[in-house]
XYZ file of C-alpha atoms in Angstrom:
146
model
C 9.822 6.901 9.935
C 10.325 3.111 8.067
C 13.895 2.369 6.665
C 12.871 3.772 3.183
C 15.270 0.667 1.485
C 13.426 -1.672 3.232
C 9.695 0.390 1.651
C 11.062 0.133 -1.611
C 12.107 -3.508 -1.579
C 8.830 -4.722 -0.256
C 6.793 -2.152 -2.917
C 8.535 -4.046 -5.981
C 7.947 -7.512 -4.477
C 4.561 -6.197 -4.651
C 4.501 -5.212 -7.616
C 6.411 -8.609 -9.477
C 3.290 -10.916 -7.689
C 0.909 -8.561 -8.702
C 2.044 -7.491 -12.480
C 4.585 -9.935 -13.346
C 4.847 -8.988 -16.880
C 5.371 -5.032 -16.508
C 7.534 -5.290 -13.287
C 9.507 -8.575 -13.289
C 12.605 -7.193 -14.927
C 12.178 -3.904 -13.457
C 16.205 -2.297 -11.357
C 13.718 -1.030 -8.370
C 16.814 0.444 -7.288
C 16.114 4.169 -8.857
C 12.860 4.250 -6.831
C 14.952 4.170 -3.515
C 15.623 8.141 -3.740
C 11.935 8.487 -5.053
C 10.523 6.729 -1.620
C 13.512 8.654 0.829
C 12.214 12.162 -0.579
C 8.067 10.694 -0.514
C 8.632 10.114 2.747
C 10.564 12.865 4.451
C 8.562 15.097 2.770
C 5.516 13.496 4.574
C 3.469 12.643 0.949
C 3.695 9.215 1.511
C 3.663 7.289 5.105
C 5.003 3.539 5.812
C 4.468 0.903 8.049
C 6.637 -2.180 8.288
C 5.597 -5.510 9.665
C 8.564 -7.881 10.982
C 9.443 -10.929 11.801
C 12.168 -11.251 14.716
C 14.930 -9.259 11.854
C 12.924 -10.047 9.006
C 10.525 -7.263 7.786
C 7.430 -9.210 6.358
C 5.280 -6.455 4.995
C 4.609 -2.829 4.448
C 1.302 -0.638 3.533
C 2.220 2.164 2.226
C -0.597 5.423 2.574
C -1.070 9.146 1.799
C -3.377 11.721 2.290
C -5.787 12.767 -0.378
C -8.801 15.187 -0.250
C -12.240 15.074 -1.958
C -16.034 16.362 -1.331
C -17.684 13.656 -0.700
C -15.430 12.406 2.098
C -16.214 15.856 3.670
C -12.080 17.104 3.203
C -9.404 14.860 3.707
C -8.682 11.425 4.478
C -6.328 8.416 4.144
C -5.754 6.110 1.126
C -3.622 2.978 1.651
C -1.418 2.699 -1.654
C 0.548 -0.091 -1.122
C 0.259 -2.917 1.030
C 1.661 -6.408 0.789
C 2.865 -10.004 2.926
C 5.349 -12.281 2.579
C 3.865 -15.333 0.934
C 4.399 -17.514 3.433
C 3.168 -14.785 6.540
C -0.127 -14.148 5.018
C -2.985 -15.398 7.797
C -0.267 -14.870 10.412
C -1.623 -11.008 11.456
C 0.572 -9.632 9.687
C -1.667 -8.086 7.506
C -4.247 -7.026 9.654
C -1.351 -4.996 12.298
C -0.188 -3.228 9.528
C -4.266 -1.964 9.203
C -4.565 -1.251 12.244
C -0.976 1.094 12.304
C -3.273 2.824 9.200
C -6.510 3.464 11.322
C -4.434 4.601 13.936
C -2.332 6.856 12.050
C -5.735 8.016 10.243
C -7.288 9.099 13.193
C -4.136 11.003 14.477
C -4.555 13.129 11.644
C -7.826 13.585 10.895
C -8.712 11.876 8.369
C -12.584 11.034 7.889
C -12.028 7.379 6.481
C -9.261 4.975 4.802
C -9.260 3.913 1.211
C -7.994 1.063 -0.885
C -7.983 0.117 -4.096
C -8.399 -3.991 -3.951
C -6.538 -5.744 -7.261
C -8.804 -7.693 -9.742
C -11.002 -10.530 -8.925
C -11.589 -13.464 -9.258
C -8.235 -13.605 -9.048
C -7.454 -11.176 -6.205
C -10.504 -12.553 -4.260
C -8.193 -13.201 -1.295
C -7.064 -9.487 -0.887
C -11.056 -8.311 -1.009
C -11.725 -10.854 1.591
C -9.317 -9.597 3.806
C -10.287 -6.026 3.092
C -13.654 -6.661 3.943
C -12.797 -8.818 7.370
C -10.791 -5.646 8.354
C -14.368 -3.339 7.894
C -13.486 -1.993 4.063
C -16.749 -1.412 2.236
C -16.815 -2.426 -1.453
C -17.261 0.849 -2.991
C -16.591 -0.546 -6.485
C -13.931 -0.612 -9.345
C -11.000 1.690 -9.716
C -9.539 3.043 -13.297
C -5.378 4.419 -13.710
C -4.557 6.993 -16.587
C -1.236 6.912 -17.182
C 0.326 10.164 -18.097
C 3.734 9.897 -17.613
C 3.939 8.237 -21.117
C 2.101 10.736 -22.954
């Protein structure tokens, strides 16, 4: 199992980069126990990319189920590579690890929600280069604030 503290830290960096107005001053330390619990219960799985002793990337994924997917499929929840390590192959290694894991689990496919375009066009191009096909936008309905 990947180190939950490292996963928590890197996912925090991802969120601060994607939505700085919302996450710039958020303390992610309370999320650590959530990461530990989700990983221990195998609700999510995490893969880390390292350069020497330094973690430079994270990919988390979980299992979903749908008729269109013929049952179980994998969904990449988070993928982040430290900016100075982008284009270093770390993202490809993480995607390849996720693909191998997905095949071992018997999932029919892997899905990922890409960030808004055109700001994150480089991310979309990366996913396409890894064989993902664009199928449209994704929407979110927060329920915790009701």
